[in-house]
Amino acid sequence: MPISLTTFPERPPEDLPKVLPRLRSGDLLLCAGSGVFSKLIQQATGSIWSHVALVWHWPGVDRVVLFESVEPVGVRMVPFEKYLLNYANDGQAYPGRMAVLGHTRHPYGLPLSHEGPIVRYAIDQLGYAYNKQELLRLSARIMAAKLSGEDMQAKGLARQKEFICSEFVAECLAQSGLGVPLNQFGFVAPADFAASKSFALKATL
């Protein structure tokens, strides 16, 4: 079921060793950051959620990783533990709160037929830039839509090889028909994953 856009889930955080075995490929890490860039996203979208990353579990090598698009690096793959233990390579955790979401239609993990297209797409985008300019354009679109009352969903945004985090994750999931629809402003924000009935809370960190 959807989770709140304005308050963090009232669920006690769990230790990493308890959460890792329950993670499945296609889960999401949804973040409510406290940094300056996170605040910009939160203000633009009216939500506490500022970042989303795609979880991927490789049993063959006993690793859980995240595919994500982050400023200023762009699209990258990092160990899941990095968010809890060494986010900025300074021995500190991610500056904010984190929740893990799972698919309501696939609570025990995605079918293999779904996994292949998603992970191939994610790998193919590694190295593409984070789209800071698009974040500014999204803010302008939201303001214009609120002032005019116009529904911007049908217009959408042109697909590019630069991503904000939520665009990247949405495009990955869309490869197997699991993406989320554009919101009323014509794009996908981290908050749209929280609001979607396709995802449910699995854990908080």
Coordinates of N, CA, C and O in Angstrom, one line a residue, residues 50-177:
S50 N 13.3 12.3 -1.5 CA 14.2 13.1 -2.3 C 15.1 12.2 -3.3 O 15.7 12.8 -4.1
H51 N 15.1 10.9 -3.1 CA 15.9 10.1 -3.9 C 15.3 8.6 -3.9 O 14.7 8.2 -2.9
V52 N 15.5 8.0 -5.0 CA 15.1 6.6 -5.2 C 16.2 5.8 -6.0 O 16.8 6.4 -6.9
A53 N 16.5 4.6 -5.5 CA 17.5 3.7 -6.2 C 16.9 2.3 -6.4 O 16.0 1.9 -5.6
L54 N 17.4 1.6 -7.4 CA 16.9 0.3 -7.7 C 17.8 -0.7 -7.0 O 19.0 -0.7 -7.2
V55 N 17.2 -1.6 -6.2 CA 18.0 -2.7 -5.5 C 18.1 -3.9 -6.5 O 17.2 -4.2 -7.2
W56 N 19.3 -4.5 -6.4 CA 19.6 -5.7 -7.2 C 20.4 -6.7 -6.4 O 21.4 -6.3 -5.8
H57 N 19.9 -7.9 -6.4 CA 20.5 -9.0 -5.6 C 21.1 -10.0 -6.5 O 20.4 -10.6 -7.4
W58 N 22.4 -10.2 -6.4 CA 23.1 -11.3 -7.2 C 23.5 -12.4 -6.2 O 24.6 -12.4 -5.6
P59 N 22.7 -13.4 -6.1 CA 23.0 -14.6 -5.2 C 24.3 -15.2 -5.6 O 25.0 -15.7 -4.7
G60 N 24.6 -15.3 -6.9 CA 25.8 -16.0 -7.3 C 27.1 -15.5 -6.7 O 28.1 -16.2 -6.6
V61 N 27.1 -14.2 -6.4 CA 28.3 -13.5 -5.9 C 28.0 -13.0 -4.5 O 28.9 -12.3 -3.9
D62 N 26.8 -13.3 -3.9 CA 26.5 -12.9 -2.6 C 26.6 -11.4 -2.4 O 27.2 -10.9 -1.4
R63 N 26.0 -10.6 -3.3 CA 26.1 -9.2 -3.2 C 24.7 -8.5 -3.5 O 24.0 -9.0 -4.4
V64 N 24.4 -7.5 -2.8 CA 23.2 -6.6 -3.1 C 23.8 -5.3 -3.4 O 24.5 -4.7 -2.7
V65 N 23.3 -4.8 -4.6 CA 23.8 -3.5 -5.1 C 22.7 -2.6 -5.4 O 21.5 -3.0 -5.4
L66 N 23.0 -1.3 -5.6 CA 22.0 -0.3 -6.0 C 22.4 0.3 -7.3 O 23.6 0.7 -7.5
F67 N 21.5 0.4 -8.2 CA 21.6 1.2 -9.5 C 20.9 2.5 -9.2 O 19.8 2.5 -8.8
E68 N 21.6 3.6 -9.5 CA 21.0 4.9 -9.2 C 21.6 6.0 -10.0 O 22.7 5.8 -10.6
S69 N 21.0 7.1 -10.1 CA 21.5 8.3 -10.7 C 21.6 9.3 -9.6 O 20.6 9.7 -9.0
V70 N 22.9 9.8 -9.4 CA 23.1 10.7 -8.3 C 23.9 11.9 -8.8 O 24.7 11.8 -9.7
E71 N 23.7 13.0 -8.2 CA 24.4 14.2 -8.4 C 25.7 14.2 -7.6 O 25.6 14.0 -6.4
P72 N 26.9 14.5 -8.1 CA 27.2 14.9 -9.5 C 27.7 13.7 -10.4 O 28.1 13.9 -11.5
V73 N 27.6 12.5 -9.8 CA 28.3 11.4 -10.5 C 27.5 10.9 -11.8 O 28.1 10.6 -12.8
G74 N 26.2 10.9 -11.7 CA 25.4 10.3 -12.8 C 25.0 8.9 -12.4 O 24.9 8.5 -11.2
V75 N 24.7 8.0 -13.4 CA 24.3 6.7 -13.2 C 25.4 5.8 -12.8 O 26.5 5.8 -13.4
R76 N 25.2 5.1 -11.6 CA 26.3 4.3 -11.1 C 25.7 3.0 -10.4 O 24.5 2.9 -10.2
M77 N 26.6 2.1 -10.0 CA 26.2 0.9 -9.3 C 27.1 0.9 -8.0 O 28.3 1.0 -8.2
V78 N 26.5 0.8 -6.9 CA 27.3 0.8 -5.6 C 26.7 -0.3 -4.7 O 25.6 -0.7 -4.8
P79 N 27.5 -0.8 -3.8 CA 27.0 -1.8 -2.8 C 25.9 -1.2 -1.9 O 26.0 0.0 -1.6
F80 N 24.9 -2.0 -1.6 CA 23.8 -1.5 -0.8 C 24.4 -1.0 0.5 O 23.9 0.1 1.1
E81 N 25.4 -1.6 1.1 CA 25.9 -1.3 2.4 C 26.5 0.1 2.4 O 26.6 0.7 3.5
K82 N 26.8 0.7 1.3 CA 27.5 2.0 1.2 C 26.6 3.0 1.9 O 27.1 4.0 2.5
Y83 N 25.2 2.9 1.7 CA 24.3 3.9 2.2 C 24.3 3.8 3.8 O 24.0 4.8 4.4
L84 N 24.6 2.7 4.3 CA 24.6 2.5 5.8 C 25.9 2.8 6.5 O 26.0 3.1 7.6
L85 N 27.0 2.5 5.7 CA 28.3 2.5 6.3 C 29.3 3.6 5.8 O 30.2 4.0 6.6
N86 N 29.2 4.0 4.6 CA 30.2 4.8 4.0 C 29.7 5.6 2.8 O 30.3 5.6 1.7
Y87 N 28.6 6.3 3.0 CA 28.0 6.9 1.8 C 28.9 7.9 1.0 O 29.0 7.8 -0.2
A88 N 29.5 8.8 1.7 CA 30.4 9.8 1.0 C 31.9 9.4 1.2 O 32.7 10.3 1.1
N89 N 32.2 8.2 1.4 CA 33.6 7.7 1.6 C 34.2 8.4 2.8 O 35.4 8.6 2.8
D90 N 33.4 8.7 3.8 CA 33.9 9.3 5.0 C 33.6 8.5 6.3 O 33.7 9.0 7.4
G91 N 33.1 7.3 6.0 CA 32.8 6.4 7.2 C 31.4 6.7 7.8 O 31.1 6.2 8.9
Q92 N 30.6 7.6 7.2 CA 29.3 8.0 7.7 C 28.2 7.4 6.8 O 28.4 7.2 5.6
A93 N 27.0 7.3 7.4 CA 25.8 6.8 6.7 C 25.3 7.9 5.8 O 25.6 9.1 6.0
Y94 N 24.3 7.6 5.0 CA 23.6 8.5 4.2 C 23.0 9.6 5.0 O 22.4 9.3 6.1
P95 N 23.1 10.9 4.7 CA 22.5 11.9 5.5 C 21.0 12.1 5.4 O 20.5 12.9 4.6
G96 N 20.3 11.2 6.0 CA 18.8 11.2 5.9 C 18.3 9.9 6.4 O 19.0 9.0 7.0
R97 N 17.0 9.6 6.1 CA 16.3 8.4 6.5 C 16.0 7.6 5.3 O 15.8 8.2 4.2
M98 N 15.9 6.3 5.4 CA 15.7 5.4 4.3 C 14.7 4.3 4.5 O 14.5 3.9 5.6
A99 N 14.0 4.0 3.4 CA 13.0 3.0 3.5 C 13.1 2.0 2.3 O 13.6 2.5 1.2
V100 N 12.8 0.8 2.4 CA 12.9 -0.2 1.3 C 11.4 -0.5 0.9 O 10.6 -0.9 1.8
L101 N 11.2 -0.5 -0.4 CA 9.8 -0.8 -0.9 C 10.0 -2.1 -1.7 O 10.9 -2.3 -2.4
G102 N 8.9 -2.9 -1.7 CA 8.9 -4.1 -2.5 C 7.6 -4.0 -3.4 O 6.7 -3.2 -3.2
H103 N 7.6 -4.9 -4.5 CA 6.5 -4.9 -5.4 C 5.3 -5.6 -4.8 O 5.5 -6.8 -4.3
T104 N 4.1 -5.0 -4.8 CA 3.0 -5.7 -4.3 C 2.6 -6.9 -5.1 O 2.0 -7.9 -4.6
R105 N 2.8 -6.9 -6.4 CA 2.5 -8.0 -7.3 C 3.5 -9.2 -7.2 O 3.2 -10.3 -7.6
H106 N 4.7 -8.9 -6.7 CA 5.7 -9.9 -6.7 C 6.4 -9.8 -5.3 O 7.6 -9.4 -5.2
P107 N 5.7 -10.1 -4.2 CA 6.3 -10.0 -2.9 C 7.5 -10.9 -2.6 O 8.3 -10.6 -1.7
Y108 N 7.7 -11.9 -3.4 CA 8.8 -12.8 -3.2 C 9.9 -12.7 -4.3 O 10.8 -13.5 -4.4
G109 N 9.8 -11.6 -5.0 CA 10.8 -11.3 -6.0 C 10.3 -11.3 -7.4 O 9.2 -12.0 -7.7
L110 N 10.9 -10.7 -8.4 CA 10.5 -10.6 -9.7 C 10.7 -11.9 -10.5 O 11.7 -12.6 -10.2
P111 N 9.8 -12.3 -11.4 CA 10.1 -13.4 -12.3 C 11.4 -13.2 -13.1 O 11.7 -12.0 -13.4
L112 N 12.1 -14.2 -13.4 CA 13.3 -14.1 -14.2 C 13.1 -13.4 -15.5 O 13.9 -12.6 -16.0
S113 N 11.9 -13.6 -16.1 CA 11.6 -12.9 -17.4 C 11.5 -11.4 -17.2 O 11.7 -10.7 -18.2
H114 N 11.2 -10.9 -16.0 CA 11.2 -9.5 -15.7 C 12.6 -9.0 -15.4 O 12.9 -7.8 -15.7
E115 N 13.4 -9.8 -14.7 CA 14.7 -9.3 -14.3 C 15.6 -9.0 -15.4 O 16.3 -7.9 -15.4
G116 N 15.7 -9.8 -16.4 CA 16.6 -9.6 -17.5 C 16.5 -8.2 -18.2 O 17.5 -7.5 -18.3
P117 N 15.4 -7.8 -18.7 CA 15.3 -6.5 -19.4 C 15.6 -5.4 -18.5 O 16.2 -4.4 -18.9
I118 N 15.3 -5.5 -17.2 CA 15.5 -4.4 -16.2 C 17.0 -4.2 -16.0 O 17.6 -3.1 -16.1
V119 N 17.7 -5.3 -15.7 CA 19.1 -5.2 -15.3 C 19.9 -4.9 -16.5 O 20.9 -4.1 -16.5
R120 N 19.6 -5.4 -17.7 CA 20.3 -5.0 -18.9 C 20.2 -3.5 -19.2 O 21.2 -2.9 -19.5
Y121 N 19.0 -3.0 -19.0 CA 18.8 -1.5 -19.3 C 19.7 -0.7 -18.3 O 20.4 0.2 -18.6
A122 N 19.6 -1.1 -17.0 CA 20.3 -0.4 -15.9 C 21.8 -0.4 -16.2 O 22.5 0.6 -16.1
I123 N 22.4 -1.6 -16.6 CA 23.8 -1.7 -16.9 C 24.2 -0.8 -18.1 O 25.2 -0.1 -18.1
D124 N 23.3 -0.8 -19.1 CA 23.6 0.0 -20.3 C 23.6 1.5 -20.1 O 24.2 2.2 -20.9
Q125 N 23.0 1.9 -19.0 CA 23.0 3.4 -18.7 C 24.1 3.8 -17.8 O 24.3 5.0 -17.5
L126 N 24.9 2.9 -17.3 CA 26.0 3.2 -16.4 C 26.9 4.3 -17.0 O 27.4 4.2 -18.2
G127 N 27.2 5.3 -16.3 CA 28.1 6.4 -16.8 C 27.4 7.6 -17.3 O 28.0 8.7 -17.5
Y128 N 26.1 7.5 -17.6 CA 25.4 8.7 -18.1 C 25.2 9.7 -17.0 O 25.2 9.3 -15.8
A129 N 25.1 10.9 -17.4 CA 25.2 12.0 -16.4 C 23.9 12.2 -15.6 O 22.8 11.8 -16.1
Y130 N 24.0 12.8 -14.5 CA 22.8 13.3 -13.7 C 22.3 14.6 -14.4 O 23.1 15.5 -14.7
N131 N 21.0 14.7 -14.5 CA 20.5 15.8 -15.2 C 20.0 17.0 -14.3 O 18.9 17.1 -13.9
K132 N 21.0 17.8 -13.9 CA 20.7 18.9 -13.0 C 19.8 19.9 -13.7 O 18.9 20.5 -13.0
Q133 N 20.0 20.1 -15.0 CA 19.1 21.1 -15.7 C 17.7 20.7 -15.7 O 16.8 21.5 -15.6
E134 N 17.5 19.4 -15.8 CA 16.1 18.9 -15.8 C 15.4 19.1 -14.5 O 14.2 19.4 -14.5
L135 N 16.1 19.0 -13.4 CA 15.5 19.3 -12.1 C 15.0 20.7 -12.0 O 13.9 21.0 -11.5
L136 N 15.8 21.6 -12.6 CA 15.3 23.0 -12.6 C 14.1 23.2 -13.5 O 13.2 23.9 -13.2
R137 N 14.1 22.5 -14.7 CA 12.9 22.5 -15.5 C 11.7 22.0 -14.9 O 10.6 22.4 -15.1
L138 N 11.9 20.9 -14.1 CA 10.7 20.3 -13.4 C 10.2 21.2 -12.4 O 8.9 21.4 -12.3
S139 N 11.0 21.9 -11.7 CA 10.5 22.9 -10.7 C 9.7 24.0 -11.4 O 8.6 24.4 -10.9
A140 N 10.2 24.4 -12.6 CA 9.5 25.5 -13.3 C 8.1 24.9 -13.8 O 7.1 25.7 -13.8
R141 N 8.1 23.7 -14.3 CA 6.9 23.1 -14.8 C 5.8 23.0 -13.7 O 4.6 23.2 -13.9
I142 N 6.3 22.6 -12.5 CA 5.4 22.4 -11.3 C 4.8 23.8 -11.0 O 3.6 23.9 -10.8
M143 N 5.6 24.8 -11.0 CA 5.1 26.1 -10.6 C 4.1 26.6 -11.7 O 3.1 27.2 -11.3
A144 N 4.5 26.4 -12.9 CA 3.6 26.9 -14.0 C 2.2 26.2 -14.0 O 1.2 26.8 -14.2
A145 N 2.3 24.8 -13.7 CA 1.1 24.0 -13.7 C 0.2 24.5 -12.5 O -1.0 24.5 -12.6
K146 N 0.8 24.7 -11.4 CA 0.0 25.2 -10.2 C -0.6 26.5 -10.4 O -1.8 26.7 -10.0
L147 N 0.1 27.4 -11.1 CA -0.5 28.7 -11.4 C -1.6 28.7 -12.4 O -2.6 29.4 -12.3
S148 N -1.4 27.8 -13.4 CA -2.4 27.8 -14.5 C -3.5 26.8 -14.3 O -4.5 26.9 -15.0
G149 N -3.3 25.8 -13.4 CA -4.2 24.7 -13.3 C -4.2 23.7 -14.4 O -5.0 22.8 -14.4
E150 N -3.2 23.8 -15.2 CA -3.1 22.9 -16.4 C -2.5 21.5 -15.9 O -1.6 21.4 -15.1
D151 N -3.1 20.5 -16.5 CA -2.5 19.1 -16.3 C -1.4 18.9 -17.3 O -1.7 18.8 -18.5
M152 N -0.2 18.7 -16.8 CA 0.9 18.5 -17.7 C 1.2 17.1 -18.1 O 2.2 16.8 -18.8
Q153 N 0.5 16.1 -17.6 CA 0.8 14.7 -17.7 C 0.9 14.3 -19.2 O 1.8 13.6 -19.5
A154 N 0.0 14.7 -20.0 CA 0.0 14.3 -21.4 C 1.2 14.8 -22.2 O 1.7 14.1 -23.1
K155 N 1.8 15.9 -21.7 CA 2.9 16.5 -22.5 C 4.2 15.7 -22.2 O 5.0 15.4 -23.1
G156 N 4.4 15.4 -20.9 CA 5.6 14.6 -20.6 C 6.9 15.4 -20.8 O 6.8 16.6 -21.2
L157 N 8.0 14.7 -20.7 CA 9.3 15.3 -20.9 C 10.0 14.5 -21.9 O 9.9 13.2 -21.9
A158 N 10.8 15.1 -22.8 CA 11.5 14.3 -23.8 C 12.6 13.4 -23.1 O 13.2 13.8 -22.2
R159 N 12.6 12.2 -23.6 CA 13.6 11.2 -23.1 C 15.0 11.6 -23.4 O 15.3 12.0 -24.6
Q160 N 15.9 11.6 -22.5 CA 17.3 12.0 -22.7 C 18.2 10.9 -22.1 O 17.8 10.0 -21.4
K161 N 19.5 11.0 -22.4 CA 20.5 10.1 -21.8 C 21.1 10.8 -20.6 O 22.3 10.6 -20.3
E162 N 20.4 11.7 -20.0 CA 20.8 12.2 -18.7 C 19.5 12.0 -17.8 O 18.4 12.2 -18.2
F163 N 19.7 11.7 -16.5 CA 18.6 11.3 -15.7 C 18.6 12.0 -14.3 O 19.7 12.2 -13.7
I164 N 17.4 12.3 -13.8 CA 17.3 12.5 -12.4 C 17.0 11.1 -11.8 O 16.7 10.2 -12.6
C165 N 17.2 10.9 -10.5 CA 17.1 9.5 -10.0 C 15.8 8.8 -10.3 O 15.8 7.6 -10.7
S166 N 14.7 9.5 -10.2 CA 13.4 8.8 -10.3 C 13.1 8.5 -11.8 O 12.5 7.5 -12.1
E167 N 13.6 9.3 -12.7 CA 13.5 9.0 -14.1 C 14.2 7.7 -14.5 O 13.7 6.9 -15.2
F168 N 15.4 7.6 -13.9 CA 16.2 6.4 -14.2 C 15.6 5.2 -13.7 O 15.4 4.2 -14.4
V169 N 15.1 5.2 -12.5 CA 14.5 4.0 -11.9 C 13.2 3.7 -12.6 O 12.9 2.5 -12.9
A170 N 12.4 4.7 -13.0 CA 11.2 4.4 -13.7 C 11.4 3.8 -15.1 O 10.7 2.9 -15.5
E171 N 12.5 4.3 -15.7 CA 12.8 3.7 -17.1 C 13.3 2.3 -16.9 O 12.9 1.4 -17.8
C172 N 14.1 2.0 -15.9 CA 14.5 0.6 -15.7 C 13.3 -0.3 -15.5 O 13.2 -1.3 -16.2
L173 N 12.4 0.0 -14.6 CA 11.3 -0.8 -14.3 C 10.3 -0.9 -15.5 O 9.7 -2.0 -15.7
A174 N 10.2 0.1 -16.3 CA 9.4 0.1 -17.5 C 9.8 -0.9 -18.5 O 8.9 -1.3 -19.3
Q175 N 11.0 -1.4 -18.5 CA 11.5 -2.4 -19.4 C 10.7 -3.7 -19.3 O 10.7 -4.5 -20.2
S176 N 10.1 -3.9 -18.1 CA 9.3 -5.1 -17.9 C 7.9 -4.7 -17.5 O 7.2 -5.5 -16.8
G177 N 7.4 -3.5 -17.8 CA 6.1 -3.1 -17.6 C 5.8 -2.8 -16.1 O 4.6 -2.9 -15.7

